[in-house]
mmCIF file of C-alpha atoms and ligand atoms in Angstrom:
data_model
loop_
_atom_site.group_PDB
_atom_site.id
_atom_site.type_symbol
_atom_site.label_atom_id
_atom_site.label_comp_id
_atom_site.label_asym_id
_atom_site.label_seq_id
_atom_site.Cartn_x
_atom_site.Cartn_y
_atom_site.Cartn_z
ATOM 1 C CA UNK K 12 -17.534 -22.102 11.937
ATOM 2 C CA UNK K 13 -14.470 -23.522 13.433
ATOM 3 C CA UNK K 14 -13.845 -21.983 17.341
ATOM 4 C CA UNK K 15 -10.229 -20.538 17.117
ATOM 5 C CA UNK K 16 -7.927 -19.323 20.097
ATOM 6 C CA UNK K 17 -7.573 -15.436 20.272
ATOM 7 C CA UNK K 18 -4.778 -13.621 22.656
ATOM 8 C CA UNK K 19 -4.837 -10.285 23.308
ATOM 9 C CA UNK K 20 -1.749 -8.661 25.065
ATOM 10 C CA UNK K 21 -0.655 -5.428 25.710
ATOM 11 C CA UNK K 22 0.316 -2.209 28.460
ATOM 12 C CA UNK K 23 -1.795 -2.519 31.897
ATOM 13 C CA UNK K 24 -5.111 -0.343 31.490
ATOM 14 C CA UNK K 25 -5.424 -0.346 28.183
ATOM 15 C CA UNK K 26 -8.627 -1.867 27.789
ATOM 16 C CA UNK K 27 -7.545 -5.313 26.920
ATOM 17 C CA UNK K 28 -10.205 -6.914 29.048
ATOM 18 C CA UNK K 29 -13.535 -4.519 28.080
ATOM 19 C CA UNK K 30 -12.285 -5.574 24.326
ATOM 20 C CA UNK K 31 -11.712 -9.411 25.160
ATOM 21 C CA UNK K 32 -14.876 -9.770 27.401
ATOM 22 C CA UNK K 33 -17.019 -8.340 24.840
ATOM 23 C CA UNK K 34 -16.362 -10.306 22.119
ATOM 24 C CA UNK K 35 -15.980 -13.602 24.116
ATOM 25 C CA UNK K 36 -19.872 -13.003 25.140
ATOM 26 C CA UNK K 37 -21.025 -11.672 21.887
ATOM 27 C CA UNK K 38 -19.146 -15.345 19.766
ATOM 28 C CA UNK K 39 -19.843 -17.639 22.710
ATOM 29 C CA UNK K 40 -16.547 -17.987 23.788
ATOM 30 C CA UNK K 41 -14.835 -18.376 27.238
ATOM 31 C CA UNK K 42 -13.031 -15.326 28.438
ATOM 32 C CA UNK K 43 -10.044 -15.793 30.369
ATOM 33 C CA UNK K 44 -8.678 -12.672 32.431
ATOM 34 C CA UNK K 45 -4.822 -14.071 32.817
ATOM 35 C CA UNK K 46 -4.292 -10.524 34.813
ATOM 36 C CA UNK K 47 -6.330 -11.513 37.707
ATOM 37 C CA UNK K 48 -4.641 -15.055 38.402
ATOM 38 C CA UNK K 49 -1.821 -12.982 38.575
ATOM 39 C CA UNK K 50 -3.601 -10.736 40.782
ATOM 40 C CA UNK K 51 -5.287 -12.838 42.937
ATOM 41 C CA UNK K 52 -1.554 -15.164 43.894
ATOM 42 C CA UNK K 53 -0.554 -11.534 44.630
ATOM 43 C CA UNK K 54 -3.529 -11.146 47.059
ATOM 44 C CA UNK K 55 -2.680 -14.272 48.538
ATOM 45 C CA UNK K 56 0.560 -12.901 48.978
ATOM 46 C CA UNK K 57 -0.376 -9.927 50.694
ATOM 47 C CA UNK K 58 -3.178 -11.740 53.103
ATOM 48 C CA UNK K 59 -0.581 -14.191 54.483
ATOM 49 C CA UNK K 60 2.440 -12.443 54.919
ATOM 50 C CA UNK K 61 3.927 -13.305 52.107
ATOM 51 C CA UNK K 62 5.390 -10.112 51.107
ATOM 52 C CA UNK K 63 8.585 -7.950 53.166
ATOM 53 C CA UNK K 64 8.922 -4.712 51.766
ATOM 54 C CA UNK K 65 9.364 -5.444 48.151
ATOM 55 C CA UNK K 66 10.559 -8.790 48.589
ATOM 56 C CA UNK K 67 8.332 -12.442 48.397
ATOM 57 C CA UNK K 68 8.712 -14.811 51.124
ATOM 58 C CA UNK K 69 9.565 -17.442 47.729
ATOM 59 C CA UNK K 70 10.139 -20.398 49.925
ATOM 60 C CA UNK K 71 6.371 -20.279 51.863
ATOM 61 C CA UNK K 72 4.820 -19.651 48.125
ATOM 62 C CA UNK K 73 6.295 -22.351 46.488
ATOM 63 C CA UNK K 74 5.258 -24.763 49.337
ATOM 64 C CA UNK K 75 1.174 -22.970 49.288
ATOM 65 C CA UNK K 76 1.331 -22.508 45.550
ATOM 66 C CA UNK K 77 -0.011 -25.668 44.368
ATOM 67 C CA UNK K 78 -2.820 -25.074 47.045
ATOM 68 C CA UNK K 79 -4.218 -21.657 46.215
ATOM 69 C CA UNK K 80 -7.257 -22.291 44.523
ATOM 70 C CA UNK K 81 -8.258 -19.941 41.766
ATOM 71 C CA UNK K 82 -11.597 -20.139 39.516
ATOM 72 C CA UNK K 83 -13.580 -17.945 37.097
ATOM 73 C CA UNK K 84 -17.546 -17.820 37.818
ATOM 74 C CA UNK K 85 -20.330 -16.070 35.968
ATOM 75 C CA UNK K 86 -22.138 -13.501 38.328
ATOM 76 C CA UNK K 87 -25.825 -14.497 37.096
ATOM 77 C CA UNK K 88 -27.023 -11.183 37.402
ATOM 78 C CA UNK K 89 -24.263 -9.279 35.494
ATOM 79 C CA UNK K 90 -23.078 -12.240 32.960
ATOM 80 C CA UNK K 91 -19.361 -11.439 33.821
ATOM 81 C CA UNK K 92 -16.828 -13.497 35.121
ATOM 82 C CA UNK K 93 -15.741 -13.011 39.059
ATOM 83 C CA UNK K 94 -12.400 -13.909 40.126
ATOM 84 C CA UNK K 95 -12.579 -16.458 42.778
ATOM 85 C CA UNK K 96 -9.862 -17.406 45.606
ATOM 86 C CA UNK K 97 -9.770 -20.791 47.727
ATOM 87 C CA UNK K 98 -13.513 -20.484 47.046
ATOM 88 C CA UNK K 99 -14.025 -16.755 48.481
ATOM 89 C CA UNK K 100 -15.229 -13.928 45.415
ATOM 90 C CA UNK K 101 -12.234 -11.512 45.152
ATOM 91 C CA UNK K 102 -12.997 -9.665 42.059
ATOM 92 C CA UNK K 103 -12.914 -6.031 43.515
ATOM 93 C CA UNK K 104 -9.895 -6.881 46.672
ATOM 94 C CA UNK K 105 -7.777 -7.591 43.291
ATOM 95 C CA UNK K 106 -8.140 -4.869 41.509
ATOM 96 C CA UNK K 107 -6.907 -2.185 44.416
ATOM 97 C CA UNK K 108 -4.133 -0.199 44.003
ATOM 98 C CA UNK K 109 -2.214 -2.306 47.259
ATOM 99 C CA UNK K 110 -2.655 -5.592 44.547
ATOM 100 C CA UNK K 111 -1.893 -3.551 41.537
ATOM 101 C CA UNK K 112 1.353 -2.036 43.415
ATOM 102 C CA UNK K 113 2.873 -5.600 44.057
ATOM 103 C CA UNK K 114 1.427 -7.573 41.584
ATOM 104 C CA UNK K 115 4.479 -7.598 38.510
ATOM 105 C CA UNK K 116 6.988 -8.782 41.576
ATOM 106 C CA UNK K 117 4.779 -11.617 41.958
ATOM 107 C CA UNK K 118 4.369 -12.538 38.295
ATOM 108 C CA UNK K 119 7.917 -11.963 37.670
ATOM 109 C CA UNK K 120 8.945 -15.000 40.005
ATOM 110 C CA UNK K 121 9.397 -18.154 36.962
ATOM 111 C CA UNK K 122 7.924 -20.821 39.387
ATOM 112 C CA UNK K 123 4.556 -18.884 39.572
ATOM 113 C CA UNK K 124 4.493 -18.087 35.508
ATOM 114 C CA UNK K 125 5.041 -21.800 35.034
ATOM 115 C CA UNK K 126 1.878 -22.434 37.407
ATOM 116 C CA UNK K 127 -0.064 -19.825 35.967
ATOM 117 C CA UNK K 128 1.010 -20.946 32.454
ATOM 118 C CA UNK K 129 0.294 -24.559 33.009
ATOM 119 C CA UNK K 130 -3.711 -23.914 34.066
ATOM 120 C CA UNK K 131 -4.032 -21.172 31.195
ATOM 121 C CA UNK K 132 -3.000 -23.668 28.665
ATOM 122 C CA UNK K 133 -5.336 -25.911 30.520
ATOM 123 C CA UNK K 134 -8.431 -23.519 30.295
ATOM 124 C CA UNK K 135 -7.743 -23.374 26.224
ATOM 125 C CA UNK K 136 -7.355 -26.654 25.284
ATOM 126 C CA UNK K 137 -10.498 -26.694 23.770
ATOM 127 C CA UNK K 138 -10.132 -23.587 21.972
ATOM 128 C CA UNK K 139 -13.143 -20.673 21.613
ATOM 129 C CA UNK K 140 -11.145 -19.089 24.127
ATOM 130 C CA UNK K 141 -10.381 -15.527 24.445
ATOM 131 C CA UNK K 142 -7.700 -14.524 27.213
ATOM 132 C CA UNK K 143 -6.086 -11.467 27.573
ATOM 133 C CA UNK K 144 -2.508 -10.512 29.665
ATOM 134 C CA UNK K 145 0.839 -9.942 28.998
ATOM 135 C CA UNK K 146 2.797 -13.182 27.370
ATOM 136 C CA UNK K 147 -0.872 -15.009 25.720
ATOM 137 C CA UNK K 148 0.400 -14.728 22.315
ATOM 138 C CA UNK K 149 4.145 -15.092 23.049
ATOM 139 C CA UNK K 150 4.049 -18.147 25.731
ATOM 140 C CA UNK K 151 0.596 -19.267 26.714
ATOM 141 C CA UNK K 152 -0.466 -19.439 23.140
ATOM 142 C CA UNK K 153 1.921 -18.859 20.297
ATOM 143 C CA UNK K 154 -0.071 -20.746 18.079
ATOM 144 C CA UNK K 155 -3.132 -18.602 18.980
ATOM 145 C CA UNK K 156 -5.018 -17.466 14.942
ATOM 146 C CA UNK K 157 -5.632 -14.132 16.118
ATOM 147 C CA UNK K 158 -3.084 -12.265 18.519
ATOM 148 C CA UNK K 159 -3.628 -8.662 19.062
ATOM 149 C CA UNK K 160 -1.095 -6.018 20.659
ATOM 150 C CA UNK K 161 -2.690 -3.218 22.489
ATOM 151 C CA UNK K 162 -1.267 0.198 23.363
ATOM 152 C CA UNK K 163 -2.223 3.771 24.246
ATOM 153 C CA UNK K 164 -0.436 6.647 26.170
ATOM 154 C CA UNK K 165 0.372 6.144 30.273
ATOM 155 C CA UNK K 166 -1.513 9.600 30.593
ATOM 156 C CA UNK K 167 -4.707 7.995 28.979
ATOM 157 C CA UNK K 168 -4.627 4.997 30.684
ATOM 158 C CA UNK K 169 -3.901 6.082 34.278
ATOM 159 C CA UNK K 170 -7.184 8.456 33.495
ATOM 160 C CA UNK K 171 -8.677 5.689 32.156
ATOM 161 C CA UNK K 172 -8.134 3.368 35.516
ATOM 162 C CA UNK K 173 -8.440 6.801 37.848
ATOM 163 C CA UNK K 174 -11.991 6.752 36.781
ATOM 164 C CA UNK K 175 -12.382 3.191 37.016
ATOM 165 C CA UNK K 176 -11.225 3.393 40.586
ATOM 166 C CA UNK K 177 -13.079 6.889 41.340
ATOM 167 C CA UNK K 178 -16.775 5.117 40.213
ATOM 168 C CA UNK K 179 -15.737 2.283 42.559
ATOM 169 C CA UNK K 180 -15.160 4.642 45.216
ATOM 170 C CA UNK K 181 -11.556 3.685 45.804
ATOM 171 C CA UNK K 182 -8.793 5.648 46.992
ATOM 172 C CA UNK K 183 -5.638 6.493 45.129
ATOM 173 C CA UNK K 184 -4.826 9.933 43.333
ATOM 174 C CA UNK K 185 -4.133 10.191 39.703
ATOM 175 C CA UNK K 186 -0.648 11.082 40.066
ATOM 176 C CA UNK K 187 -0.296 7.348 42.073
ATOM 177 C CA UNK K 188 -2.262 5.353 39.095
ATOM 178 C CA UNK K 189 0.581 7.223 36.441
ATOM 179 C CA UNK K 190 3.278 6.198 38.565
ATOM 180 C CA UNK K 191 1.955 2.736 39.245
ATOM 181 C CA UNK K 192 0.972 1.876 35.189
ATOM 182 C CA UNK K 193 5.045 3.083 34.176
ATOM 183 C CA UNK K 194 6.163 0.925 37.497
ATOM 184 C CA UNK K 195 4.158 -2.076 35.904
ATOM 185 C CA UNK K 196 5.231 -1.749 32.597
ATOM 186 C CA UNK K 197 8.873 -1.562 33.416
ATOM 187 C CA UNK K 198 8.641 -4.357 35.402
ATOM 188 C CA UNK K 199 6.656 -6.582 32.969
ATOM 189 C CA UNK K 200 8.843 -5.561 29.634
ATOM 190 C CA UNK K 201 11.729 -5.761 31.653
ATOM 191 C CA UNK K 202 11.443 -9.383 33.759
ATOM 192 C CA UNK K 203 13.498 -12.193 32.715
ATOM 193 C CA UNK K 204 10.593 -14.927 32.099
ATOM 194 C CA UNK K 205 8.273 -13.720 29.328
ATOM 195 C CA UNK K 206 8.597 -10.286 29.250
ATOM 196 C CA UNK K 207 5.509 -8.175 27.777
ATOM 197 C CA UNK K 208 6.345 -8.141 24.172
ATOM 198 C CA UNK K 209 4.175 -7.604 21.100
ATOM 199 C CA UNK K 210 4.579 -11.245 19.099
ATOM 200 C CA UNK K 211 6.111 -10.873 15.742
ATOM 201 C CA UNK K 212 2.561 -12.169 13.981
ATOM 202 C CA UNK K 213 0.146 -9.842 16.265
ATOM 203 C CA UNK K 214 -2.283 -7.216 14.953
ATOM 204 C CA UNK K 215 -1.332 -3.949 17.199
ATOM 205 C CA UNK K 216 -3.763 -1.412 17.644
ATOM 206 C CA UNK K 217 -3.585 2.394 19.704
ATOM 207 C CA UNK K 218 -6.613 2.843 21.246
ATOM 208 C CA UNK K 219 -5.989 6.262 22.546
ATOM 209 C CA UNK K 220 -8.214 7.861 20.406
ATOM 210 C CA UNK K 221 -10.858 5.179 20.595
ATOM 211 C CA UNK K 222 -14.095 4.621 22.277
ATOM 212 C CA UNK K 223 -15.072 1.495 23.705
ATOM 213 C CA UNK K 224 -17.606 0.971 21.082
ATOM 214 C CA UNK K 225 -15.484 1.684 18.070
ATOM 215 C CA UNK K 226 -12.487 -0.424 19.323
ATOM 216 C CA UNK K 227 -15.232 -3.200 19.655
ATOM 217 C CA UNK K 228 -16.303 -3.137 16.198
ATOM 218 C CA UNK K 229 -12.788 -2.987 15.221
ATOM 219 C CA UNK K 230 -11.959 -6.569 16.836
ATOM 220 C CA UNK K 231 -14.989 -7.713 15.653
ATOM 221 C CA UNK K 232 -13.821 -7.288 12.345
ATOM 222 C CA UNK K 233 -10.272 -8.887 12.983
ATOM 223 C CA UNK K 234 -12.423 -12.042 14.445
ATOM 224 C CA UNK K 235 -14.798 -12.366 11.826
ATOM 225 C CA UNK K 236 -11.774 -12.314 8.992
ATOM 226 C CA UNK K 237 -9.553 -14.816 11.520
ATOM 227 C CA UNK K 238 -12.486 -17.331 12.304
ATOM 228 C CA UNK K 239 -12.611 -17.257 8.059
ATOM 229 C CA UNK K 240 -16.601 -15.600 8.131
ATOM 230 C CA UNK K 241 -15.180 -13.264 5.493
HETATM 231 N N1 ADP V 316 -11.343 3.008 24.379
HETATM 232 C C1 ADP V 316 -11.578 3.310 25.651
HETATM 233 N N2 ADP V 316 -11.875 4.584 25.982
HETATM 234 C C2 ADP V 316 -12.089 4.919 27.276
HETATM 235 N N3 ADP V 316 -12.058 4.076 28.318
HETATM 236 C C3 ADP V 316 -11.770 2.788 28.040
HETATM 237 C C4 ADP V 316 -11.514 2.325 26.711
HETATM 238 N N4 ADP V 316 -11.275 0.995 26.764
HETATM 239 C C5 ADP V 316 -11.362 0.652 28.070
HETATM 240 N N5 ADP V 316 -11.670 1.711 28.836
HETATM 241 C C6 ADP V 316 -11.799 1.763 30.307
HETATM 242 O O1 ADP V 316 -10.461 1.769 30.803
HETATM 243 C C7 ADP V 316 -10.357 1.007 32.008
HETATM 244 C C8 ADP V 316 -9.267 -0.037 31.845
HETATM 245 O O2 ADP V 316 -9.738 -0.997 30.901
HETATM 246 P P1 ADP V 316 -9.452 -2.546 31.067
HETATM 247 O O3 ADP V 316 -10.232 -3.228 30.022
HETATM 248 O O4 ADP V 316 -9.635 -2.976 32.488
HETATM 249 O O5 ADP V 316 -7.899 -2.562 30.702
HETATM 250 P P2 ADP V 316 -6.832 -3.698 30.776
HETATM 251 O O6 ADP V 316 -7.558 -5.007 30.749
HETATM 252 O O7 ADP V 316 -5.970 -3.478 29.580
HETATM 253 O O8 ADP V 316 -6.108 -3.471 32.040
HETATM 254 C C9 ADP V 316 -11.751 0.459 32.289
HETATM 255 O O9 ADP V 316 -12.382 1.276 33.236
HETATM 256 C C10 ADP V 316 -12.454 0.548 30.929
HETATM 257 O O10 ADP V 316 -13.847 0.727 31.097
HETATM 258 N N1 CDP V 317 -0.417 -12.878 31.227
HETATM 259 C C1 CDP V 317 -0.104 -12.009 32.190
HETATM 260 C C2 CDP V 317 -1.097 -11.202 32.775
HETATM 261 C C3 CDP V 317 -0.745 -10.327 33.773
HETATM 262 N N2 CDP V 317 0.536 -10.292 34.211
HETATM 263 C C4 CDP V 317 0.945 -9.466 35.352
HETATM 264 O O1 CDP V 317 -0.173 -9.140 36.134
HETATM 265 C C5 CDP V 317 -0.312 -7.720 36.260
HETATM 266 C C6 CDP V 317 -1.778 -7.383 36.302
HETATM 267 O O2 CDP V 317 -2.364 -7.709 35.048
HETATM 268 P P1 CDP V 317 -3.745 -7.071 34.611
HETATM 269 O O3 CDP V 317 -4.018 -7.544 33.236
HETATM 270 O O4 CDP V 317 -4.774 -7.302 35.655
HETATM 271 O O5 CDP V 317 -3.378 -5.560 34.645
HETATM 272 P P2 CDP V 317 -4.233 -4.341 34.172
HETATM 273 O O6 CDP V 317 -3.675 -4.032 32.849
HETATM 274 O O7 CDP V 317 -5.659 -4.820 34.079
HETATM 275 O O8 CDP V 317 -4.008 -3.317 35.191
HETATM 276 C C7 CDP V 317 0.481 -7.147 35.105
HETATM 277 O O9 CDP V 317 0.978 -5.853 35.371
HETATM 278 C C8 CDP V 317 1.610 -8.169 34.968
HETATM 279 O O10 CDP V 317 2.641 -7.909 35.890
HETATM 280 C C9 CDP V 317 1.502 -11.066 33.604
HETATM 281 O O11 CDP V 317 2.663 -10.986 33.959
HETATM 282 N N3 CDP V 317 1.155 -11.915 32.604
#
């Protein structure tokens, strides 16, 4: 069967990634997080003084941009991909609610989409790729064969990433996860440079009222008829 490109897009904590890094393992593709490079700039950010207030220091991170290293490993145990940053792991520091808080003012600056863009494209090339974010089937891959849209409720989703962050025993009430998913989204549908939008030829799917399993089978189903198995 020919390997295809799939982007999946959508609202922060919608379960874009459990959906994308399923599939990728059970076809043999690559899966390709675009959230955390996103993230992980922003940690850079915050571990260097990057950020005032609200503000980025854009001079220093144009000049250390080109620097920052950022790479996807397998954990052997687990099978999952681990964000890596110049070389140190960083999967859980990105995913804290002092990253999550800053991280669309990072990815809203143009010179650091064009970076980001640049390796994602990269990463693809070969296609059997699966990568999920905001702008995969709009900018990174408009040609992608299978682009799907995900939504489902703020309420669900900050309870969704509450008990995400609750099992990892990480601070941060629900109220602050609510408040931080709307914040995101604003920013991210709002931002001049490939805002979050659903592209005209993507599948969209509510997962509100889905379980993990059955919103599995369901983009099985959209692969298998994309890829041309049925
Ligand atoms: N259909 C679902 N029902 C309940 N929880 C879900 C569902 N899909 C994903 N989750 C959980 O929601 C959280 C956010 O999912 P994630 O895949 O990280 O979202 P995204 O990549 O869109 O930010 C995770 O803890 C995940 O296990
Ligand atoms: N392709 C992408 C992916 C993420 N992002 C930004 O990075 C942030 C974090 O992405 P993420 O996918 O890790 O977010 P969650 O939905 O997992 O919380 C988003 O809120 C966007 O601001 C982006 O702009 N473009």
């Amino acid at each position: 069967m020919k390997k295809i490109t799939i982007a999946i897009d959508g609202f922060s904590s919608c379960g874009k990634s459990t959906m994308a890094k399923d599939l990728a393992r059970e076809i043999g593709y690559i899966y390709i997080d675009s959230g955390a490079m996103y993230r992980a700039v922003t940690l850079y950010c915050l571990r260097h003084g990057l950020f005032h207030g609200d503000e980025v220091d854009t001079d220093r991170l144009k000049t250390a941009l080109p620097h920052i290293d950022i790479a996807f490993k397998l954990n052997p145990e687990t099978g999952k991909p681990q964000t890596y940053l110049d070389g140190a792991l960083v999967e859980d520091d990105i995913r804290t609610l002092a990253v999550s808080s800053k991280v669309s003012i990072v990815a809203a600056l143009g010179f650091v989409r064009e970076a980001m863009v640049s390796l994602q494209q990269q990463m693809g090339r070969e296609k059997g790729i699966v990568m999920d974010g905001r702008d995969i089937g709009t900018t990174v891959f408009p040609d992608a064969e299978l682009k799907i849209f995900v939504t489902a409720s703020p309420e669900i989703r900050a309870q969704r990433r509450y008990d995400e962050l609750q099992a990892k025993g990480e601070k941060g009430s629900y109220e602050e996860i609510l408040e931080n998913v709307k914040e995101r989204d604003r920013i991210d549908t709002s931002r001049a440079v490939s805002p979050l939008r659903k592209a005209d030829d993507a599948i969209e799917l509510d997962n509100s009222h889905m379980t993990i399993s059955e919103q599995k089978e369901w983009l099985a189903a959209r692969f298998r008829k994309a890829a041309g198995a049925e």
